[in-house]
């Protein structure tokens, strides 16, 4: 298991993996650190700056984990989007 | 009352001209098609919808809301504003699923996910609800502007309610979502800069960060500096139970759709992004900015508390951030500040005018009334819908008295009874349209009963907000789970198409196996 894997095929990227699990755990933690960190840092409390720094590091880690997978999902999907758009218009018509 | 000088009026008029001008400039793009008028042709890079997410959720009522909870609870009050955290998970779960569906609106998504009569009823229901809700939001944001203008210039409330929303409608009518998102970009930048300037100016007026800490300590209010200042497990203003509930709602809500009131404008931004990846990062980044802004605001409100510690009326202390600016900024900067407030205001107004209109056009007119309408006709209906929303918002705005009370109630209506079904419809194949529809209908009944009616008659005690959430969720489940199992599952063909296109997460085993059997997806491990 390589958390920082870069070579995803679209089909592989469509599956839920440990990368998604780690991302949805890290992401809210970053938000909490941003909220608490920005308030405490504006009060010049050192813990606030520390929280923001940890948040920044976690953000970089999160991007490295999930961005290659997101790119592969996007790439695979966009190739089919035009066909899907045509089907959408047919599928949601009231007459059907 | 504030006194404006020449420079103040100059800033104000220049900003309004810039905002309206930058919106109207995209008239030619907006009128090309329904997709352009409501989704900017689905071609935006991530930073444009992100700035729109930020600008939209920075409304005139937002500093009042943040001021209200932080003045009362200190930094702990910030958790009231943390419901935006649903985006932290949604960006990587429901945002992807929704973007891949290509639905214009959440109402349309319902008819992709659920078929037959229940799917159609849900589409009509969500569309009608959203038209109402957008009018309602326009009304409450509008009356917040009325209050600001009343405080500043002693104008009657209706002037602030009507004048700026009407000015904003000029570019929304002309350019649709193209105008909204382009104006939001510059309004978002202006708003962020001014929020930082005014907040730090306010902190300075209170003596600076160290003086705020010292004064709070002297006043016996040092607890206001602690974001985790719990008052017990279940007791007091900030019990652990409330905090856990807010984390639960805020964060896990991102697994579903429609679990937060903000999902609906976000859904439009998600669809306007040019790729799935752009959609994900736009939602994540826009909401991260919202959260950072709340933290900065909170410190300014603590500064206000130090300056004015004895305010007891909500209507007095919810104006805290505005008062910091207007009472402390020098001449010439007042107009700059007010212009930024106008930017904050109309970025939200423009979003909800266009968002309500897409439900009127796409889900009601195009879907039910005239499915063969030309693109020109649809854009025209979009403009008529925008006007209807504008006029309706004036009616709603004129009947709202207390913003905070209405906001809390609206959040409960949206969040409690339909929170779990909003997740189930994404992660559980067996959940069907009748189950979701019943959750909606009974949530409206239960929320009125639990929040207003039963306590008024003494049948139920006045519950704390977190207790209301759990009770409403439980009452809803008592209805929608039996309804789901007593009615048929959705048609497998529909579910397979939906699964292959959107690739939802969770319990989709039977649908996935069928999709593999039909050779529509690769049959890897799951």
mmCIF file of N, CA, C and O in Angstrom, chain A residues 11 14-16 20 23-24 27-28 30-32 34-36 38-40 42-45 59 62-63 66-67 70-71 73-74 77-78 81 84-85 87-89 91-95, chain B residues 42 75 79 82 85 88-89 92 96 99-100 102 108 112 120 123 209 213 225 251 275-277 280-281 284 287-288 291-292 295 299 362 367-368 371-372 497 501 503 505 512 522 526:
data_model
loop_
_atom_site.group_PDB
_atom_site.id
_atom_site.type_symbol
_atom_site.label_atom_id
_atom_site.label_comp_id
_atom_site.label_asym_id
_atom_site.label_seq_id
_atom_site.Cartn_x
_atom_site.Cartn_y
_atom_site.Cartn_z
ATOM 1 N N UNK A 11 -10.409 3.419 -13.751
ATOM 2 C CA UNK A 11 -11.202 2.356 -13.102
ATOM 3 C C UNK A 11 -10.732 2.127 -11.664
ATOM 4 O O UNK A 11 -11.550 1.966 -10.747
ATOM 5 N N UNK A 14 -11.910 4.922 -9.352
ATOM 6 C CA UNK A 14 -13.340 4.922 -9.011
ATOM 7 C C UNK A 14 -13.651 4.087 -7.775
ATOM 8 O O UNK A 14 -14.742 4.190 -7.215
ATOM 9 N N UNK A 15 -12.727 3.244 -7.363
ATOM 10 C CA UNK A 15 -12.965 2.399 -6.181
ATOM 11 C C UNK A 15 -12.564 3.144 -4.909
ATOM 12 O O UNK A 15 -11.613 3.920 -4.915
ATOM 13 N N UNK A 16 -13.311 2.893 -3.839
ATOM 14 C CA UNK A 16 -12.971 3.484 -2.523
ATOM 15 C C UNK A 16 -11.748 2.757 -1.982
ATOM 16 O O UNK A 16 -11.741 1.526 -1.903
ATOM 17 N N UNK A 20 -8.916 7.333 0.203
ATOM 18 C CA UNK A 20 -10.133 8.107 0.494
ATOM 19 C C UNK A 20 -10.386 8.148 1.995
ATOM 20 O O UNK A 20 -10.748 9.180 2.552
ATOM 21 N N UNK A 23 -8.070 10.529 3.627
ATOM 22 C CA UNK A 23 -8.425 11.909 3.265
ATOM 23 C C UNK A 23 -9.624 12.415 4.063
ATOM 24 O O UNK A 23 -9.600 13.553 4.565
ATOM 25 N N UNK A 24 -10.669 11.585 4.178
ATOM 26 C CA UNK A 24 -11.851 12.084 4.894
ATOM 27 C C UNK A 24 -11.634 12.145 6.410
ATOM 28 O O UNK A 24 -12.446 12.726 7.122
ATOM 29 N N UNK A 27 -9.084 15.658 6.401
ATOM 30 C CA UNK A 27 -9.705 16.904 5.942
ATOM 31 C C UNK A 27 -10.462 17.677 7.050
ATOM 32 O O UNK A 27 -10.237 18.875 7.232
ATOM 33 N N UNK A 28 -11.361 17.016 7.821
ATOM 34 C CA UNK A 28 -12.020 17.770 8.899
ATOM 35 C C UNK A 28 -11.039 18.255 9.970
ATOM 36 O O UNK A 28 -11.243 19.313 10.570
ATOM 37 N N UNK A 30 -8.073 19.307 9.433
ATOM 38 C CA UNK A 30 -7.481 20.548 8.908
ATOM 39 C C UNK A 30 -8.431 21.719 9.141
ATOM 40 O O UNK A 30 -8.020 22.802 9.563
ATOM 41 N N UNK A 31 -9.718 21.490 8.884
ATOM 42 C CA UNK A 31 -10.706 22.566 9.112
ATOM 43 C C UNK A 31 -10.706 23.009 10.585
ATOM 44 O O UNK A 31 -10.774 24.196 10.883
ATOM 45 N N UNK A 32 -10.659 22.020 11.481
ATOM 46 C CA UNK A 32 -10.657 22.362 12.920
ATOM 47 C C UNK A 32 -9.410 23.181 13.247
ATOM 48 O O UNK A 32 -9.477 24.196 13.954
ATOM 49 N N UNK A 34 -7.691 25.043 11.220
ATOM 50 C CA UNK A 34 -7.808 26.389 10.621
ATOM 51 C C UNK A 34 -8.662 27.283 11.517
ATOM 52 O O UNK A 34 -8.320 28.440 11.792
ATOM 53 N N UNK A 35 -9.791 26.737 11.970
ATOM 54 C CA UNK A 35 -10.720 27.542 12.781
ATOM 55 C C UNK A 35 -10.081 27.975 14.092
ATOM 56 O O UNK A 35 -10.023 29.170 14.417
ATOM 57 N N UNK A 36 -9.587 27.005 14.827
ATOM 58 C CA UNK A 36 -8.993 27.298 16.143
ATOM 59 C C UNK A 36 -7.695 28.092 15.950
ATOM 60 O O UNK A 36 -7.437 29.081 16.658
ATOM 61 N N UNK A 38 -6.668 30.098 13.453
ATOM 62 C CA UNK A 38 -6.774 31.501 13.017
ATOM 63 C C UNK A 38 -7.246 32.389 14.170
ATOM 64 O O UNK A 38 -6.794 33.535 14.306
ATOM 65 N N UNK A 39 -8.172 31.874 14.994
ATOM 66 C CA UNK A 39 -8.646 32.683 16.128
ATOM 67 C C UNK A 39 -7.527 32.914 17.155
ATOM 68 O O UNK A 39 -7.266 34.051 17.570
ATOM 69 N N UNK A 40 -6.863 31.826 17.527
ATOM 70 C CA UNK A 40 -5.817 31.971 18.558
ATOM 71 C C UNK A 40 -4.607 32.743 18.019
ATOM 72 O O UNK A 40 -3.984 33.530 18.746
ATOM 73 N N UNK A 42 -4.698 35.131 15.816
ATOM 74 C CA UNK A 42 -5.059 36.559 15.785
ATOM 75 C C UNK A 42 -4.946 37.182 17.180
ATOM 76 O O UNK A 42 -4.799 38.397 17.313
ATOM 77 N N UNK A 43 -5.018 36.340 18.194
ATOM 78 C CA UNK A 43 -4.806 36.822 19.572
ATOM 79 C C UNK A 43 -3.330 36.717 19.982
ATOM 80 O O UNK A 43 -2.981 36.926 21.139
ATOM 81 N N UNK A 44 -2.487 36.325 19.007
ATOM 82 C CA UNK A 44 -1.039 36.161 19.204
ATOM 83 C C UNK A 44 -0.719 35.085 20.241
ATOM 84 O O UNK A 44 0.297 35.160 20.946
ATOM 85 N N UNK A 45 -1.606 34.116 20.361
ATOM 86 C CA UNK A 45 -1.344 32.984 21.266
ATOM 87 C C UNK A 45 -0.553 31.933 20.483
ATOM 88 O O UNK A 45 -0.984 31.524 19.394
ATOM 89 N N UNK A 59 -2.394 19.610 5.166
ATOM 90 C CA UNK A 59 -2.987 19.931 3.861
ATOM 91 C C UNK A 59 -2.091 19.422 2.720
ATOM 92 O O UNK A 59 -2.575 18.812 1.764
ATOM 93 N N UNK A 62 -2.430 15.739 2.516
ATOM 94 C CA UNK A 62 -3.722 15.356 1.932
ATOM 95 C C UNK A 62 -3.713 15.514 0.409
ATOM 96 O O UNK A 62 -4.189 14.630 -0.321
ATOM 97 N N UNK A 63 -3.160 16.607 -0.057
ATOM 98 C CA UNK A 63 -3.099 16.837 -1.507
ATOM 99 C C UNK A 63 -2.275 15.742 -2.173
ATOM 100 O O UNK A 63 -2.658 15.204 -3.217
ATOM 101 N N UNK A 66 -4.494 12.451 -2.209
ATOM 102 C CA UNK A 66 -5.762 12.335 -2.946
ATOM 103 C C UNK A 66 -5.732 12.969 -4.346
ATOM 104 O O UNK A 66 -6.519 12.577 -5.216
ATOM 105 N N UNK A 67 -4.854 13.918 -4.564
ATOM 106 C CA UNK A 67 -4.925 14.628 -5.851
ATOM 107 C C UNK A 67 -4.642 13.733 -7.071
ATOM 108 O O UNK A 67 -5.366 13.831 -8.072
ATOM 109 N N UNK A 70 -7.843 11.860 -7.656
ATOM 110 C CA UNK A 70 -8.884 12.750 -8.187
ATOM 111 C C UNK A 70 -8.641 13.055 -9.665
ATOM 112 O O UNK A 70 -9.580 13.104 -10.469
ATOM 113 N N UNK A 71 -7.384 13.254 -10.017
ATOM 114 C CA UNK A 71 -7.046 13.560 -11.414
ATOM 115 C C UNK A 71 -7.451 12.406 -12.325
ATOM 116 O O UNK A 71 -8.008 12.619 -13.401
ATOM 117 N N UNK A 73 -9.746 10.079 -11.713
ATOM 118 C CA UNK A 73 -11.215 10.019 -11.761
ATOM 119 C C UNK A 73 -11.740 11.027 -12.770
ATOM 120 O O UNK A 73 -12.581 10.730 -13.609
ATOM 121 N N UNK A 74 -11.220 12.244 -12.666
ATOM 122 C CA UNK A 74 -11.654 13.334 -13.549
ATOM 123 C C UNK A 74 -11.395 12.978 -14.999
ATOM 124 O O UNK A 74 -12.265 13.115 -15.852
ATOM 125 N N UNK A 77 -13.691 10.306 -16.304
ATOM 126 C CA UNK A 77 -15.084 10.746 -16.398
ATOM 127 C C UNK A 77 -15.297 11.719 -17.553
ATOM 128 O O UNK A 77 -16.280 11.616 -18.292
ATOM 129 N N UNK A 78 -14.387 12.641 -17.724
ATOM 130 C CA UNK A 78 -14.590 13.669 -18.761
ATOM 131 C C UNK A 78 -14.662 13.071 -20.164
ATOM 132 O O UNK A 78 -15.303 13.626 -21.047
ATOM 133 N N UNK A 81 -18.303 12.336 -20.511
ATOM 134 C CA UNK A 81 -19.275 13.339 -20.076
ATOM 135 C C UNK A 81 -20.278 13.730 -21.164
ATOM 136 O O UNK A 81 -21.464 13.903 -20.899
ATOM 137 N N UNK A 84 -22.938 11.224 -21.473
ATOM 138 C CA UNK A 84 -23.797 11.282 -20.291
ATOM 139 C C UNK A 84 -24.756 12.472 -20.359
ATOM 140 O O UNK A 84 -25.904 12.379 -19.968
ATOM 141 N N UNK A 85 -24.261 13.607 -20.838
ATOM 142 C CA UNK A 85 -25.100 14.808 -20.915
ATOM 143 C C UNK A 85 -26.290 14.564 -21.836
ATOM 144 O O UNK A 85 -27.419 14.959 -21.533
ATOM 145 N N UNK A 87 -27.623 11.707 -22.523
ATOM 146 C CA UNK A 87 -28.516 10.752 -21.875
ATOM 147 C C UNK A 87 -29.333 11.418 -20.767
ATOM 148 O O UNK A 87 -30.505 11.124 -20.581
ATOM 149 N N UNK A 88 -28.698 12.355 -20.065
ATOM 150 C CA UNK A 88 -29.391 13.064 -18.988
ATOM 151 C C UNK A 88 -30.634 13.760 -19.526
ATOM 152 O O UNK A 88 -31.710 13.673 -18.938
ATOM 153 N N UNK A 89 -30.485 14.463 -20.632
ATOM 154 C CA UNK A 89 -31.609 15.210 -21.197
ATOM 155 C C UNK A 89 -32.759 14.254 -21.540
ATOM 156 O O UNK A 89 -33.916 14.587 -21.363
ATOM 157 N N UNK A 91 -33.257 11.204 -20.122
ATOM 158 C CA UNK A 91 -33.734 10.514 -18.926
ATOM 159 C C UNK A 91 -34.670 11.365 -18.066
ATOM 160 O O UNK A 91 -35.598 10.855 -17.464
ATOM 161 N N UNK A 92 -34.420 12.652 -18.008
ATOM 162 C CA UNK A 92 -35.201 13.482 -17.077
ATOM 163 C C UNK A 92 -36.409 14.146 -17.741
ATOM 164 O O UNK A 92 -37.088 14.945 -17.135
ATOM 165 N N UNK A 93 -36.662 13.819 -19.001
ATOM 166 C CA UNK A 93 -37.843 14.391 -19.670
ATOM 167 C C UNK A 93 -39.129 13.911 -18.993
ATOM 168 O O UNK A 93 -39.284 12.740 -18.657
ATOM 169 N N UNK A 94 -40.074 14.808 -18.875
ATOM 170 C CA UNK A 94 -41.349 14.545 -18.199
ATOM 171 C C UNK A 94 -42.159 13.493 -18.942
ATOM 172 O O UNK A 94 -42.858 12.702 -18.367
ATOM 173 N N UNK A 95 -42.031 13.450 -20.308
ATOM 174 C CA UNK A 95 -42.842 12.498 -21.082
ATOM 175 C C UNK A 95 -42.441 11.047 -20.845
ATOM 176 O O UNK A 95 -43.224 10.149 -21.058
ATOM 177 N N UNK B 42 -20.755 25.010 -17.460
ATOM 178 C CA UNK B 42 -19.982 23.935 -16.807
ATOM 179 C C UNK B 42 -18.506 24.004 -17.191
ATOM 180 O O UNK B 42 -17.885 22.975 -17.459
ATOM 181 N N UNK B 75 -15.022 32.063 22.269
ATOM 182 C CA UNK B 75 -14.528 31.275 21.138
ATOM 183 C C UNK B 75 -15.271 29.943 21.005
ATOM 184 O O UNK B 75 -15.315 29.353 19.923
ATOM 185 N N UNK B 79 -18.070 27.129 17.278
ATOM 186 C CA UNK B 79 -18.538 25.814 16.819
ATOM 187 C C UNK B 79 -19.932 25.881 16.258
ATOM 188 O O UNK B 79 -20.344 25.002 15.503
ATOM 189 N N UNK B 82 -19.511 26.085 12.676
ATOM 190 C CA UNK B 82 -18.667 25.046 12.079
ATOM 191 C C UNK B 82 -19.455 24.090 11.179
ATOM 192 O O UNK B 82 -18.915 23.122 10.677
ATOM 193 N N UNK B 85 -18.258 22.599 7.974
ATOM 194 C CA UNK B 85 -17.300 21.485 7.935
ATOM 195 C C UNK B 85 -17.786 20.307 7.112
ATOM 196 O O UNK B 85 -16.998 19.433 6.759
ATOM 197 N N UNK B 88 -15.693 19.471 4.217
ATOM 198 C CA UNK B 88 -14.391 18.807 4.340
ATOM 199 C C UNK B 88 -14.474 17.360 3.872
ATOM 200 O O UNK B 88 -13.516 16.827 3.320
ATOM 201 N N UNK B 89 -15.627 16.729 4.092
ATOM 202 C CA UNK B 89 -15.815 15.360 3.604
ATOM 203 C C UNK B 89 -16.522 15.365 2.251
ATOM 204 O O UNK B 89 -16.172 14.618 1.336
ATOM 205 N N UNK B 92 -14.756 15.230 -1.148
ATOM 206 C CA UNK B 92 -14.170 13.983 -1.649
ATOM 207 C C UNK B 92 -15.187 12.834 -1.718
ATOM 208 O O UNK B 92 -14.833 11.717 -2.048
ATOM 209 N N UNK B 96 -18.172 14.709 -5.577
ATOM 210 C CA UNK B 96 -17.797 13.916 -6.762
ATOM 211 C C UNK B 96 -19.022 13.228 -7.349
ATOM 212 O O UNK B 96 -19.230 13.210 -8.556
ATOM 213 N N UNK B 99 -21.343 15.844 -8.981
ATOM 214 C CA UNK B 99 -20.788 16.400 -10.217
ATOM 215 C C UNK B 99 -20.907 15.403 -11.367
ATOM 216 O O UNK B 99 -21.189 15.772 -12.509
ATOM 217 N N UNK B 100 -20.714 14.131 -11.062
ATOM 218 C CA UNK B 100 -20.782 13.104 -12.106
ATOM 219 C C UNK B 100 -22.209 12.857 -12.574
ATOM 220 O O UNK B 100 -22.419 12.343 -13.677
ATOM 221 N N UNK B 102 -24.328 15.170 -13.305
ATOM 222 C CA UNK B 102 -24.601 16.269 -14.239
ATOM 223 C C UNK B 102 -25.952 16.936 -14.007
ATOM 224 O O UNK B 102 -26.403 17.731 -14.836
ATOM 225 N N UNK B 108 -33.328 17.878 -9.535
ATOM 226 C CA UNK B 108 -33.149 17.016 -10.700
ATOM 227 C C UNK B 108 -32.418 15.726 -10.305
ATOM 228 O O UNK B 108 -32.728 14.639 -10.802
ATOM 229 N N UNK B 112 -33.035 11.465 -10.818
ATOM 230 C CA UNK B 112 -32.062 10.520 -11.374
ATOM 231 C C UNK B 112 -31.876 9.340 -10.429
ATOM 232 O O UNK B 112 -31.751 8.200 -10.842
ATOM 233 N N UNK B 120 -40.680 11.769 -9.136
ATOM 234 C CA UNK B 120 -41.271 13.008 -9.658
ATOM 235 C C UNK B 120 -41.791 13.888 -8.521
ATOM 236 O O UNK B 120 -41.623 15.107 -8.537
ATOM 237 N N UNK B 123 -38.896 15.513 -6.911
ATOM 238 C CA UNK B 123 -38.342 16.613 -7.704
ATOM 239 C C UNK B 123 -39.192 17.873 -7.541
ATOM 240 O O UNK B 123 -38.674 18.973 -7.319
ATOM 241 N N UNK B 209 -4.279 42.474 21.122
ATOM 242 C CA UNK B 209 -4.536 41.104 21.600
ATOM 243 C C UNK B 209 -4.218 40.902 23.078
ATOM 244 O O UNK B 209 -5.014 40.310 23.820
ATOM 245 N N UNK B 213 -6.873 39.837 26.151
ATOM 246 C CA UNK B 213 -6.688 38.667 27.039
ATOM 247 C C UNK B 213 -6.676 39.121 28.505
ATOM 248 O O UNK B 213 -7.346 38.541 29.364
ATOM 249 N N UNK B 225 -11.838 32.728 26.028
ATOM 250 C CA UNK B 225 -10.665 32.552 25.162
ATOM 251 C C UNK B 225 -10.446 31.091 24.798
ATOM 252 O O UNK B 225 -9.592 30.773 23.972
ATOM 253 N N UNK B 251 -19.640 17.312 10.261
ATOM 254 C CA UNK B 251 -18.627 16.570 9.502
ATOM 255 C C UNK B 251 -19.249 15.418 8.709
ATOM 256 O O UNK B 251 -19.074 15.321 7.493
ATOM 257 N N UNK B 275 -14.317 20.261 -14.242
ATOM 258 C CA UNK B 275 -14.037 18.835 -14.059
ATOM 259 C C UNK B 275 -14.457 18.401 -12.658
ATOM 260 O O UNK B 275 -14.724 19.240 -11.782
ATOM 261 N N UNK B 276 -14.457 17.097 -12.439
ATOM 262 C CA UNK B 276 -14.772 16.561 -11.109
ATOM 263 C C UNK B 276 -13.735 17.068 -10.097
ATOM 264 O O UNK B 276 -14.066 17.465 -8.981
ATOM 265 N N UNK B 277 -12.491 17.072 -10.534
ATOM 266 C CA UNK B 277 -11.418 17.520 -9.633
ATOM 267 C C UNK B 277 -11.585 19.000 -9.271
ATOM 268 O O UNK B 277 -11.444 19.387 -8.104
ATOM 269 N N UNK B 280 -14.295 19.329 -6.675
ATOM 270 C CA UNK B 280 -13.874 18.934 -5.322
ATOM 271 C C UNK B 280 -13.058 20.029 -4.639
ATOM 272 O O UNK B 280 -13.351 20.437 -3.507
ATOM 273 N N UNK B 281 -12.059 20.520 -5.345
ATOM 274 C CA UNK B 281 -11.189 21.517 -4.702
ATOM 275 C C UNK B 281 -11.896 22.853 -4.511
ATOM 276 O O UNK B 281 -11.581 23.606 -3.592
ATOM 277 N N UNK B 284 -13.840 22.492 -1.278
ATOM 278 C CA UNK B 284 -12.939 22.417 -0.118
ATOM 279 C C UNK B 284 -12.338 23.791 0.194
ATOM 280 O O UNK B 284 -12.362 24.251 1.341
ATOM 281 N N UNK B 287 -14.849 26.670 1.394
ATOM 282 C CA UNK B 287 -15.303 26.505 2.777
ATOM 283 C C UNK B 287 -14.156 26.690 3.775
ATOM 284 O O UNK B 287 -14.381 27.161 4.895
ATOM 285 N N UNK B 288 -12.942 26.325 3.372
ATOM 286 C CA UNK B 288 -11.790 26.569 4.255
ATOM 287 C C UNK B 288 -11.637 28.073 4.512
ATOM 288 O O UNK B 288 -11.352 28.506 5.636
ATOM 289 N N UNK B 291 -14.215 29.224 7.025
ATOM 290 C CA UNK B 291 -13.855 28.849 8.391
ATOM 291 C C UNK B 291 -12.746 29.756 8.943
ATOM 292 O O UNK B 291 -12.798 30.211 10.091
ATOM 293 N N UNK B 292 -11.781 30.068 8.088
ATOM 294 C CA UNK B 292 -10.706 30.979 8.526
ATOM 295 C C UNK B 292 -11.281 32.356 8.855
ATOM 296 O O UNK B 292 -10.932 32.974 9.862
ATOM 297 N N UNK B 295 -12.834 32.523 12.258
ATOM 298 C CA UNK B 295 -11.840 32.628 13.331
ATOM 299 C C UNK B 295 -11.367 34.064 13.513
ATOM 300 O O UNK B 295 -11.220 34.552 14.643
ATOM 301 N N UNK B 299 -12.198 36.985 16.967
ATOM 302 C CA UNK B 299 -11.282 37.773 17.797
ATOM 303 C C UNK B 299 -11.752 39.232 17.874
ATOM 304 O O UNK B 299 -11.694 39.876 18.924
ATOM 305 N N UNK B 362 -35.599 25.117 -14.571
ATOM 306 C CA UNK B 362 -35.219 23.754 -14.938
ATOM 307 C C UNK B 362 -36.198 22.713 -14.391
ATOM 308 O O UNK B 362 -36.588 21.776 -15.088
ATOM 309 N N UNK B 367 -39.275 21.161 -16.961
ATOM 310 C CA UNK B 367 -39.595 19.756 -16.713
ATOM 311 C C UNK B 367 -41.100 19.474 -16.832
ATOM 312 O O UNK B 367 -41.496 18.509 -17.480
ATOM 313 N N UNK B 368 -41.926 20.309 -16.214
ATOM 314 C CA UNK B 368 -43.358 20.005 -16.150
ATOM 315 C C UNK B 368 -44.202 20.772 -17.169
ATOM 316 O O UNK B 368 -45.208 20.278 -17.646
ATOM 317 N N UNK B 371 -41.470 21.090 -21.854
ATOM 318 C CA UNK B 371 -40.222 20.321 -22.064
ATOM 319 C C UNK B 371 -39.547 20.635 -23.394
ATOM 320 O O UNK B 371 -38.360 20.370 -23.546
ATOM 321 N N UNK B 372 -40.300 21.178 -24.353
ATOM 322 C CA UNK B 372 -39.708 21.455 -25.662
ATOM 323 C C UNK B 372 -39.290 22.924 -25.807
ATOM 324 O O UNK B 372 -39.050 23.403 -26.920
ATOM 325 N N UNK B 497 -27.725 2.350 -13.874
ATOM 326 C CA UNK B 497 -27.291 3.537 -14.632
ATOM 327 C C UNK B 497 -26.713 4.592 -13.687
ATOM 328 O O UNK B 497 -25.680 5.193 -13.947
ATOM 329 N N UNK B 501 -22.684 5.745 -13.574
ATOM 330 C CA UNK B 501 -22.353 7.144 -13.886
ATOM 331 C C UNK B 501 -21.758 7.891 -12.687
ATOM 332 O O UNK B 501 -20.773 8.601 -12.806
ATOM 333 N N UNK B 503 -20.957 6.503 -9.398
ATOM 334 C CA UNK B 503 -20.110 5.714 -8.510
ATOM 335 C C UNK B 503 -20.225 6.132 -7.046
ATOM 336 O O UNK B 503 -19.245 6.566 -6.423
ATOM 337 N N UNK B 505 -20.652 5.794 -2.922
ATOM 338 C CA UNK B 505 -19.948 4.950 -1.954
ATOM 339 C C UNK B 505 -20.960 4.348 -0.988
ATOM 340 O O UNK B 505 -22.103 4.784 -0.932
ATOM 341 N N UNK B 512 -23.946 -3.002 -7.680
ATOM 342 C CA UNK B 512 -22.598 -3.148 -8.220
ATOM 343 C C UNK B 512 -22.435 -4.497 -8.929
ATOM 344 O O UNK B 512 -21.915 -4.568 -10.046
ATOM 345 N N UNK B 522 -15.661 -2.638 -14.406
ATOM 346 C CA UNK B 522 -14.740 -3.746 -14.167
ATOM 347 C C UNK B 522 -15.043 -4.380 -12.814
ATOM 348 O O UNK B 522 -15.373 -3.666 -11.860
ATOM 349 N N UNK B 526 -14.074 -5.424 -3.998
ATOM 350 C CA UNK B 526 -14.794 -4.337 -3.343
ATOM 351 C C UNK B 526 -15.072 -4.724 -1.907
ATOM 352 O O UNK B 526 -15.830 -5.653 -1.664
#
